[in-house]
XYZ file of N, CA, C and O in Angstrom:
756
model
N 0.783 -1.095 -0.077
C -0.468 -0.073 0.014
C 0.874 1.327 0.554
O 1.901 1.152 0.611
N 0.100 1.861 -0.669
C 1.048 3.759 -0.557
C 0.446 4.411 0.019
O -0.934 4.614 -0.029
N 1.832 4.931 0.885
C 1.378 5.898 2.455
C 1.803 7.183 2.113
O 2.873 7.483 2.161
N 1.023 8.007 1.744
C 1.999 9.686 1.881
C 1.781 10.110 3.338
O 0.794 10.123 4.392
N 2.533 11.255 3.119
C 2.697 12.314 4.378
C 3.128 13.145 3.819
O 3.721 13.411 3.849
N 2.214 14.133 4.568
C 2.818 15.837 4.153
C 2.870 16.562 5.203
O 1.406 16.710 6.298
N 2.906 17.774 5.541
C 3.437 18.791 6.757
C 3.411 20.170 6.032
O 3.968 20.418 5.397
N 2.853 20.575 6.977
C 2.806 21.841 6.776
C 4.143 23.194 6.821
O 4.674 22.335 7.610
N 4.807 23.624 6.331
C 5.503 24.288 6.384
C 5.312 25.942 6.046
O 4.725 26.043 5.856
N 6.709 26.662 5.906
C 6.682 27.952 6.092
C 6.814 28.612 4.302
O 7.088 29.712 4.456
N 7.284 27.214 3.269
C 8.255 27.869 2.313
C 7.090 27.618 0.977
O 5.487 28.096 1.710
N 7.115 27.376 -0.028
C 6.264 27.922 -1.070
C 5.593 26.306 -1.414
O 4.669 26.881 -2.171
N 5.584 25.393 -0.880
C 5.321 23.947 -0.839
C 4.116 23.849 -0.200
O 4.016 23.542 0.884
N 2.813 24.296 -0.365
C 1.449 24.202 0.712
C 1.516 22.857 1.045
O 1.655 22.430 0.548
N 0.220 22.685 1.959
C 0.245 21.244 2.037
C -1.081 20.386 1.191
O -0.704 19.459 1.402
N -1.821 21.824 0.816
C -3.143 21.242 -0.926
C -1.701 20.624 -1.581
O -2.179 19.884 -2.053
N -0.812 21.062 -2.118
C -0.140 21.320 -3.013
C 1.065 19.622 -2.610
O 0.542 18.883 -3.713
N 1.668 19.350 -1.458
C 1.610 18.358 -1.176
C 0.675 17.052 -1.294
O 0.824 16.655 -1.746
N -0.268 17.257 -0.886
C -1.585 16.012 -1.125
C -2.311 16.230 -2.579
O -2.086 14.717 -2.837
N -1.870 17.233 -2.611
C -2.346 16.834 -4.214
C -1.148 15.921 -4.845
O -1.480 14.947 -6.019
N -0.016 16.062 -4.871
C 1.130 15.166 -5.173
C 1.031 13.793 -5.144
O 1.178 12.699 -6.007
N 0.680 13.480 -3.762
C 1.068 12.017 -3.431
C -0.439 11.416 -3.660
O -0.219 10.392 -4.520
N -1.251 11.968 -3.933
C -2.846 11.447 -4.970
C -2.423 11.169 -5.985
O -2.264 10.244 -6.442
N -1.224 12.124 -6.593
C -0.944 11.930 -8.175
C -0.122 10.582 -8.204
O -0.145 9.898 -9.404
N 0.749 9.956 -6.877
C 1.769 9.225 -7.194
C 0.843 7.966 -6.583
O 1.049 6.440 -6.855
N -0.279 8.164 -6.455
C -1.232 6.833 -5.939
C -1.321 6.516 -4.474
O -1.894 5.057 -4.201
N -1.153 7.484 -3.403
C -1.197 7.005 -2.284
C -2.520 7.073 -2.096
O -3.586 7.469 -1.949
N -2.954 5.345 -1.007
C -4.166 5.386 -1.329
C -4.943 5.961 0.241
O -6.041 6.569 0.340
N -3.892 6.429 1.298
C -4.091 7.193 2.684
C -2.645 8.115 2.628
O -1.491 7.684 2.602
N -3.430 9.549 3.152
C -2.186 10.220 3.142
C -2.695 10.511 5.056
O -3.289 11.040 5.165
N -1.680 10.890 5.516
C -1.386 11.441 6.774
C -1.308 12.869 6.813
O 0.147 13.010 5.886
N -1.607 13.587 7.365
C -1.434 15.620 7.486
C -1.003 15.777 8.764
O -1.465 15.453 10.086
N -0.042 16.779 8.594
C 0.642 17.174 9.906
C 0.637 18.816 9.570
O 1.389 19.561 9.070
N -0.832 19.457 9.740
C -1.079 20.780 8.857
C -0.694 22.258 10.113
O -0.794 23.599 10.228
N -0.014 21.606 11.280
C 1.019 22.513 12.434
C 1.418 22.928 11.829
O 2.690 22.878 11.499
N 1.782 24.212 12.672
C 2.777 25.461 12.061
C 4.437 24.669 12.916
O 4.568 24.217 13.632
N 4.978 24.662 12.130
C 6.830 24.996 12.174
C 7.358 24.753 13.477
O 8.095 23.511 13.869
N 6.366 25.152 14.434
C 7.252 25.419 15.995
C 6.852 24.001 16.436
O 7.125 23.646 17.623
N 5.334 24.052 16.175
C 5.022 22.535 16.694
C 5.697 21.357 16.984
O 6.393 21.041 16.078
N 5.907 20.593 17.962
C 6.801 19.210 18.112
C 5.985 17.789 18.101
O 6.183 17.628 18.090
N 4.931 18.375 18.543
C 3.459 17.153 18.523
C 3.281 17.214 16.979
O 3.217 17.472 16.457
N 3.316 15.513 16.118
C 3.061 15.606 15.156
C 2.249 14.061 14.698
O 2.880 12.985 15.027
N 0.707 14.350 15.242
C -0.291 13.264 15.569
C -0.171 12.369 14.023
O -0.099 11.368 13.773
N 0.058 13.108 13.508
C 0.087 12.757 11.894
C 1.431 11.349 11.463
O 0.980 10.523 10.990
N 2.105 11.325 12.275
C 3.187 10.628 11.240
C 3.589 9.906 12.206
O 3.711 8.915 12.342
N 2.975 10.036 13.727
C 3.104 9.472 14.365
C 2.045 8.160 13.839
O 2.294 6.577 14.380
N 1.079 8.450 14.086
C 0.078 7.298 13.301
C 0.440 6.713 11.694
O 0.102 5.661 12.351
N 1.241 7.646 11.209
C 1.536 6.953 9.792
C 2.352 5.780 10.173
O 2.615 4.666 9.994
N 3.585 5.931 11.250
C 4.655 4.942 12.042
C 3.590 3.807 12.106
O 4.185 2.958 12.623
N 2.757 4.106 13.173
C 2.033 2.744 14.135
C 0.979 1.692 12.963
O 1.026 0.928 13.349
N 0.810 2.487 11.684
C 0.264 1.389 10.584
C 0.696 1.106 10.022
O 0.364 0.014 8.886
N 2.349 1.455 9.816
C 3.167 0.661 8.442
C 3.423 -0.521 8.710
O 3.128 -0.849 9.629
N 3.169 -1.411 7.595
C 3.719 -2.968 7.938
C 4.669 -3.060 6.620
O 4.726 -2.354 5.609
N 4.571 -4.232 6.840
C 5.493 -4.826 5.503
C 4.878 -5.452 4.201
O 3.426 -4.988 3.614
N 5.783 -4.165 3.794
C 5.047 -3.940 1.627
C 4.120 -2.601 1.684
O 4.181 -2.160 0.106
N 4.860 -1.754 2.476
C 3.680 -0.505 3.255
C 5.168 0.475 2.038
O 5.970 0.425 2.561
N 4.571 1.226 1.484
C 5.303 2.116 0.851
C 4.998 3.885 1.186
O 4.232 3.922 1.028
N 6.058 4.479 2.290
C 5.902 5.817 2.525
C 5.960 6.703 1.617
O 7.452 6.988 1.589
N 4.999 7.520 0.933
C 5.874 8.378 -0.012
C 5.319 9.989 0.466
O 4.675 10.096 1.072
N 6.726 11.292 0.565
C 6.684 12.491 1.186
C 6.925 13.286 -0.286
O 7.825 12.815 -1.320
N 6.292 14.243 -0.794
C 6.517 15.019 -1.635
C 8.066 15.265 -1.416
O 8.873 15.918 -2.299
N 8.774 16.385 -0.170
C 10.527 16.134 0.283
C 10.405 15.525 1.286
O 10.027 15.369 2.617
N 11.695 15.192 1.433
C 12.501 15.117 2.453
C 12.218 15.680 3.646
O 11.855 15.476 5.186
N 12.179 16.877 3.551
C 12.416 17.738 4.611
C 10.612 18.104 5.325
O 10.586 18.548 6.392
N 9.800 17.782 4.202
C 8.464 17.554 5.235
C 8.745 16.717 5.759
O 7.745 16.309 6.885
N 8.979 15.563 6.149
C 9.352 14.291 6.834
C 10.076 14.766 8.138
O 9.200 13.950 9.286
N 11.111 14.232 7.659
C 12.298 15.130 9.234
C 12.856 16.682 9.151
O 12.626 16.968 8.051
N 13.082 16.602 10.351
C 13.160 18.516 10.409
C 15.012 17.843 10.560
O 15.768 19.043 10.872
N 15.811 16.670 10.804
C 17.443 16.895 10.548
C 17.709 14.741 10.156
O 16.607 14.219 9.993
N 18.627 15.444 9.576
C 19.266 14.046 9.196
C 19.299 12.933 10.377
O 18.639 11.437 9.558
N 19.557 12.728 11.568
C 19.353 12.272 12.150
C 17.501 11.486 12.266
O 17.245 10.506 12.638
N 17.039 12.250 12.412
C 15.647 11.614 12.702
C 15.310 11.202 11.136
O 14.722 10.049 11.302
N 15.582 11.730 9.786
C 15.255 10.763 8.681
C 15.603 9.884 8.947
O 15.087 8.726 8.532
N 17.060 9.611 9.481
C 17.863 8.026 9.428
C 16.599 6.997 10.685
O 15.937 6.283 10.400
N 16.555 7.779 11.577
C 15.529 7.383 12.639
C 14.502 6.635 11.824
O 13.784 5.314 12.297
N 13.150 7.840 11.213
C 12.643 7.180 10.463
C 12.525 5.758 9.297
O 11.916 4.852 9.406
N 13.417 5.943 8.520
C 14.063 5.164 7.662
C 13.611 3.707 8.384
O 13.434 2.927 7.584
N 15.175 3.754 9.289
C 15.366 2.424 9.979
C 14.018 2.350 10.554
O 13.742 1.058 10.539
N 12.939 2.912 11.461
C 11.717 2.305 11.509
C 10.716 1.819 10.955
O 10.427 0.618 11.009
N 11.034 2.345 9.560
C 9.582 1.780 8.707
C 10.544 0.528 7.957
O 10.309 -0.576 7.694
N 11.677 -0.060 8.162
C 12.880 -0.916 7.718
C 13.118 -1.755 8.191
O 12.402 -2.815 8.200
N 12.376 -1.713 9.623
C 12.264 -2.632 10.477
C 10.707 -3.420 10.536
O 10.481 -4.505 11.052
N 9.728 -2.545 10.177
C 8.208 -2.971 10.100
C 7.793 -3.461 8.600
O 7.450 -4.170 8.041
N 9.301 -3.296 7.778
C 9.504 -3.783 6.747
C 8.888 -3.461 5.033
O 8.531 -3.444 4.347
N 8.518 -1.617 5.648
C 8.350 -0.665 4.827
C 9.467 0.271 4.124
O 10.076 0.303 4.516
N 9.249 0.720 3.416
C 9.696 1.483 2.156
C 9.519 2.948 2.615
O 8.644 3.569 3.195
N 10.089 3.583 1.694
C 10.344 5.159 1.777
C 10.157 5.462 0.226
O 12.042 5.307 -0.160
N 9.850 6.968 0.203
C 9.915 7.101 -0.967
C 9.890 8.346 -0.927
O 9.065 8.939 -0.649
N 10.677 9.163 -2.032
C 10.180 10.972 -1.741
C 9.911 11.494 -3.735
O 10.748 10.954 -4.784
N 9.225 11.855 -3.600
C 8.791 12.477 -5.282
C 9.521 13.918 -5.896
O 10.723 13.423 -6.930
N 10.625 14.670 -4.779
C 11.142 15.463 -5.248
C 12.723 15.114 -5.065
O 13.557 15.525 -5.800
N 12.840 13.760 -4.828
C 14.396 13.893 -4.608
C 14.102 11.856 -4.404
O 14.088 11.261 -3.638
N 14.296 11.867 -5.862
C 13.978 10.407 -6.401
C 15.106 9.125 -5.880
O 15.076 8.859 -5.699
N 16.223 9.789 -5.460
C 17.576 9.054 -5.344
C 17.150 8.768 -4.331
O 17.539 7.797 -3.398
N 16.261 9.259 -2.788
C 15.442 8.743 -1.647
C 14.255 7.939 -1.873
O 13.517 8.123 -1.927
N 15.010 6.784 -1.784
C 14.064 5.548 -1.943
C 14.683 4.200 -1.371
O 15.295 3.549 -2.189
N 14.154 3.995 -0.013
C 14.616 2.912 0.418
C 13.846 1.705 0.285
O 14.393 0.584 0.538
N 13.218 1.854 -1.307
C 13.164 0.320 -1.802
C 13.893 -0.701 -2.200
O 14.263 -1.828 -2.578
N 15.350 -0.114 -2.499
C 16.546 -0.819 -3.190
C 17.549 -0.850 -2.740
O 17.603 0.540 -1.535
N 18.412 -1.491 -2.605
C 19.424 -1.266 -1.888
C 20.372 -0.224 -2.290
O 20.926 0.619 -1.303
N 20.366 0.422 -3.670
C 21.604 1.415 -4.496
C 20.485 2.633 -3.669
O 21.315 3.733 -3.198
N 19.292 3.060 -3.801
C 18.795 3.707 -3.065
C 18.470 4.397 -1.445
O 19.035 5.091 -1.200
N 18.668 2.915 -0.813
C 19.256 3.620 0.533
C 20.674 3.741 0.471
O 21.059 4.894 1.923
N 21.283 3.204 -0.072
C 23.226 3.965 0.138
C 23.096 5.436 -0.193
O 23.742 5.964 0.789
N 22.848 5.302 -1.834
C 22.795 6.880 -2.037
C 21.885 7.858 -0.663
O 22.103 9.047 -0.904
N 20.846 7.439 -0.285
C 19.583 8.172 0.534
C 20.366 8.437 2.065
O 21.266 9.659 2.244
N 21.207 7.835 2.487
C 22.464 7.974 3.786
C 23.594 8.711 3.312
O 24.153 9.880 4.015
N 24.323 8.697 1.745
C 24.886 9.594 1.703
C 24.734 11.058 1.509
O 25.084 11.976 2.050
N 23.536 11.131 0.777
C 23.097 12.091 0.349
C 22.496 13.168 1.747
O 22.827 14.385 1.932
N 21.604 12.108 2.268
C 21.808 12.626 4.265
C 22.503 13.471 4.967
O 22.800 14.229 5.672
N 23.549 12.551 4.872
C 24.832 13.427 5.400
C 26.058 14.459 4.851
O 26.030 15.255 5.571
N 25.872 14.685 3.457
C 26.278 15.558 2.824
C 25.299 16.906 3.097
O 25.754 18.215 3.138
N 23.854 16.363 2.968
C 23.415 17.913 3.780
C 23.104 18.222 4.810
O 23.396 19.577 5.034
N 23.602 17.387 5.823
C 23.876 17.823 7.021
C 25.422 18.117 7.533
O 25.100 19.537 8.094
N 26.503 18.348 6.293
C 27.130 18.616 6.794
C 27.045 20.532 5.945
O 27.633 21.098 6.494
N 26.597 20.296 4.746
C 26.457 21.736 4.816
C 25.226 22.319 5.810
O 25.959 23.156 5.411
N 24.312 21.800 5.889
C 24.197 22.631 7.759
C 24.822 22.995 8.387
O 24.653 23.899 8.569
N 25.855 22.296 8.546
C 26.999 22.411 9.642
C 26.927 24.033 8.841
O 28.115 24.427 9.807
N 27.950 23.347 8.354
C 28.770 24.587 7.577
C 27.697 26.087 7.606
O 28.535 27.271 8.042
N 26.907 26.189 7.272
C 26.132 27.073 6.867
C 26.060 27.688 8.296
O 25.684 29.184 8.064
N 26.005 27.195 9.595
C 26.127 27.672 11.160
C 26.946 27.872 11.081
O 26.852 29.104 12.017
N 28.313 27.671 10.709
C 29.073 27.595 11.097
C 29.093 29.771 10.538
O 29.985 30.365 11.128
N 29.588 29.393 9.115
C 29.628 30.448 8.638
C 28.944 31.989 9.223
O 29.147 32.641 9.781
N 27.523 31.429 9.500
C 26.169 33.031 9.930
C 26.894 32.828 11.205
O 27.165 33.952 11.623
N 27.712 32.015 12.137
C 28.006 32.160 13.415
C 29.265 33.278 13.060
O 29.086 34.219 14.008
N 30.406 32.869 12.503
C 31.030 33.332 12.174
C 30.954 35.198 11.801
O 31.064 36.078 12.580
N 30.375 35.242 11.007
C 29.723 36.493 10.201
C 28.793 36.936 11.553
O 29.567 38.450 11.378
N 27.891 36.732 12.495
C 27.452 37.117 13.134
C 28.803 38.078 14.406
O 28.752 39.090 15.031
N 30.046 37.469 14.586
C 30.612 37.749 15.498
C 31.535 38.661 14.706
O 31.831 39.930 15.661
N 31.920 38.400 13.614
C 32.340 39.959 12.785
C 31.841 41.537 12.680
O 32.127 42.142 13.401
N 30.618 40.575 12.490
C 29.794 42.196 12.734
C 29.198 42.864 14.251
O 29.684 43.827 14.275
N 29.789 41.833 15.411
C 29.675 42.386 16.481
C 30.388 43.132 16.808
O 30.870 44.221 17.196
N 31.653 42.629 16.263
C 33.335 43.693 16.441
C 33.340 44.273 15.819
O 34.023 45.512 16.502
N 33.078 44.559 14.833
C 32.703 46.303 14.261
C 31.865 46.733 14.423
O 31.803 48.256 14.027
N 31.276 46.268 15.787
C 29.917 47.383 16.204
C 28.516 47.500 15.204
O 27.946 48.590 15.455
N 28.283 46.662 14.826
C 26.954 46.432 13.784
C 26.009 45.479 15.035
O 26.337 44.576 15.800
N 25.051 46.589 15.104
C 23.807 45.875 16.262
C 23.114 44.490 15.559
O 22.382 44.455 14.463
N 22.836 43.785 15.956
C 22.258 42.695 15.427
C 21.094 42.342 15.976
O 20.671 42.946 17.987
N 19.821 42.189 15.298
C 18.984 41.863 16.062
C 17.699 43.197 15.609
O 18.243 43.539 15.556
N 16.759 43.297 16.647
C 15.680 43.798 16.159
C 16.057 45.745 17.195
O 16.643 45.464 18.241
N 15.800 46.448 16.810
C 16.231 48.058 17.064
C 15.900 48.296 18.698
O 14.944 47.763 18.934
N 16.628 49.200 19.256
C 16.165 49.343 20.416
C 15.039 49.997 20.731
O 15.427 51.116 19.790
N 14.258 50.127 21.622
C 13.049 51.076 22.074
C 13.491 52.364 22.446
O 12.957 52.994 22.644
N 14.686 51.918 23.186
C 15.229 53.284 24.082
C 17.080 53.539 23.484
O 17.534 52.938 22.739
N 17.052 55.454 23.409
C 17.703 56.030 23.235
C 19.568 55.943 24.108
O 18.657 55.280 25.026
N 20.070 55.576 23.578
C 21.823 56.209 24.558
C 21.364 57.457 25.778
O 21.227 56.816 26.977
N 20.629 57.764 25.234
C 20.342 58.926 26.569
C 19.230 58.749 27.241
O 19.069 58.921 28.627
N 18.001 57.990 26.755
C 17.132 56.597 27.640
C 17.461 55.741 28.679
O 17.706 55.497 29.620
N 18.994 55.522 28.204
C 19.687 54.387 28.784
C 20.379 55.166 30.165
O 20.605 55.261 31.208
N 20.867 56.278 29.797
C 21.750 56.964 30.848
C 20.697 57.653 31.842
O 21.244 57.319 33.105
N 19.509 58.043 31.690
C 18.682 58.688 32.447
C 17.984 57.080 33.312
O 17.773 57.171 34.446
N 17.437 56.056 33.062
C 17.197 55.089 33.543
C 18.385 54.425 34.703
O 18.374 54.372 35.760
N 19.589 54.666 34.139
C 20.402 54.425 35.021
C 21.299 55.327 36.443
O 20.949 55.336 37.082
N 20.769 56.334 35.711
C 20.722 57.409 37.087
C 19.476 57.350 37.531
O 19.345 57.711 38.522
N 17.857 57.589 36.837
C 17.405 57.025 37.762
C 16.941 56.048 38.982
O 16.521 55.855 39.778
N 17.619 54.845 38.079
C 17.875 53.992 39.354
C 19.032 53.978 40.673
O 18.873 53.315 41.297
N 19.931 54.026 39.773
C 20.607 54.588 40.914
C 21.183 55.478 41.412
O 21.364 55.286 43.155
N 21.564 56.695 41.914
C 20.993 58.087 41.963
C 19.571 58.984 43.147
O 19.712 58.989 43.954
N 18.513 58.404 42.191
C 17.347 58.516 42.211
C 16.660 57.470 43.327
O 15.966 57.941 43.872
N 17.146 56.191 43.329
C 16.917 55.639 43.934
C 15.039 55.172 43.621
O 14.524 54.574 44.110
N 14.843 55.172 42.015
C 13.615 54.962 41.942
C 13.267 53.843 41.788
O 14.124 52.393 41.259
N 12.023 52.638 42.215
C 11.526 51.546 42.275
C 12.112 51.207 40.820
O 11.455 52.113 39.664
N 12.271 49.911 40.499
C 12.669 49.309 38.794
C 11.027 48.976 38.185
O 11.098 49.799 36.934
N 10.156 48.865 38.940
C 9.265 49.174 38.542
C 8.621 49.884 37.707
O 8.166 49.685 37.053
N 8.594 51.540 38.932
C 8.156 52.451 37.973
C 8.801 52.990 36.568
O 8.471 53.427 35.362
N 10.065 52.752 36.680
C 11.021 53.044 35.583
C 10.636 52.504 34.578
O 10.852 53.083 33.494
N 10.324 51.279 34.385
C 10.190 50.428 33.187
C 8.476 50.795 32.942
O 8.198 50.782 31.593
N 7.866 50.526 34.207
C 6.054 51.125 33.164
C 6.339 52.966 32.388
O 6.402 53.511 31.431
N 7.431 53.604 33.490
C 7.631 55.397 32.688
C 8.554 54.762 31.042
O 7.725 55.540 29.990
N 9.252 53.724 30.730
C 9.614 53.981 29.460
C 8.588 52.504 28.995
O 9.808 52.409 27.943
N 7.891 51.871 29.116
C 7.467 51.390 28.824
C 7.915 49.742 28.006
O 7.697 49.522 26.496
N 8.559 49.450 29.343
C 9.723 48.742 28.652
C 9.692 47.143 29.708
O 8.813 47.592 30.751
N 9.957 46.255 29.837
C 10.253 45.297 30.843
C 10.995 45.613 31.915
O 11.719 46.002 31.913
N 10.479 45.134 33.250
C 12.282 45.466 34.007
C 13.252 44.611 34.221
O 14.431 45.189 34.451
N 12.855 43.567 33.090
C 14.830 43.028 32.641
C 14.823 43.935 31.888
O 16.267 44.096 32.069
N 14.730 44.781 31.497
C 15.644 45.432 30.433
C 16.477 46.737 31.282
O 17.239 47.003 31.000
N 15.067 46.987 32.510
C 16.136 48.264 33.117
C 17.222 47.615 33.505
O 17.808 48.361 33.607
N 17.127 46.293 34.307
C 18.584 45.378 35.245
C 19.179 45.654 33.808
O 20.816 45.593 34.310
N 19.067 44.645 32.984
C 19.876 44.999 31.818
C 21.448 45.908 31.252
O 22.111 46.779 31.244
N 20.205 47.557 31.366
C 21.097 48.422 31.152
C 21.779 49.051 32.456
O 22.845 49.638 32.184
N 21.665 48.283 33.500
C 21.683 49.224 34.822
C 23.450 48.118 34.982
O 24.514 49.038 35.091
N 22.892 46.930 34.177
C 24.363 46.096 34.872
C 25.437 45.900 33.557
O 26.421 46.305 33.327
N 24.904 46.803 32.127
C 25.380 47.110 31.248
C 26.514 48.415 31.318
O 27.744 48.348 31.425
N 25.516 50.021 32.506
C 26.740 50.959 33.092
C 27.341 50.288 33.582
O 28.071 51.243 33.587
N 27.084 49.437 34.920
C 28.007 48.956 35.784
C 29.534 48.189 35.053
O 30.560 49.309 35.151
N 29.342 47.314 34.141
C 30.691 46.754 33.382
C 31.045 47.561 33.025
O 32.282 47.494 32.408
N 30.328 48.684 32.242
C 31.372 49.653 31.305
C 32.089 50.850 32.278
O 32.853 51.447 31.667
N 31.477 51.023 32.965
C 32.091 52.002 33.687
C 32.327 51.786 35.041
O 33.116 52.081 35.878
N 32.636 50.335 35.285
C 33.503 49.852 36.128
C 32.885 49.956 37.254
O 33.062 49.923 38.652
């Protein structure tokens, strides 16, 4: 039996498009997880892995719809293998565990993809560190100006105003006030 699996994502491939492709491939049953990317629970995938049996082939539009990491992909593929089921990807024809060649190719490509993600992560981290060293601010812009920060520090340390009152006056969280105080103390010894 051909079993499809589709998971919503934030990219150009909608859940509906994936389901259409899976029907086109001949999937008799399709399990879906229409939840946002942040969701950890995937009841559709869990159910699919419970019902898969010998001779079944699980088909996905792309491997990234099935697993979030190489390790997770390999765990799912192994779980299906132990049940006597296979795995195939529509967009990655090399990912077909129903043949020995497909299994080895998928494992190699999965490893290469994982290596590439690690390189990208490493380059991104290095780029952020270099930007910080050049004084480039990362993240969203601060709601407070340097003059506001100086005023907050003065109000908290010299005037002795309560942190909650200062935070309310500047419409920020108390933790922001504590960070400003800590920053001023470390910069001014």
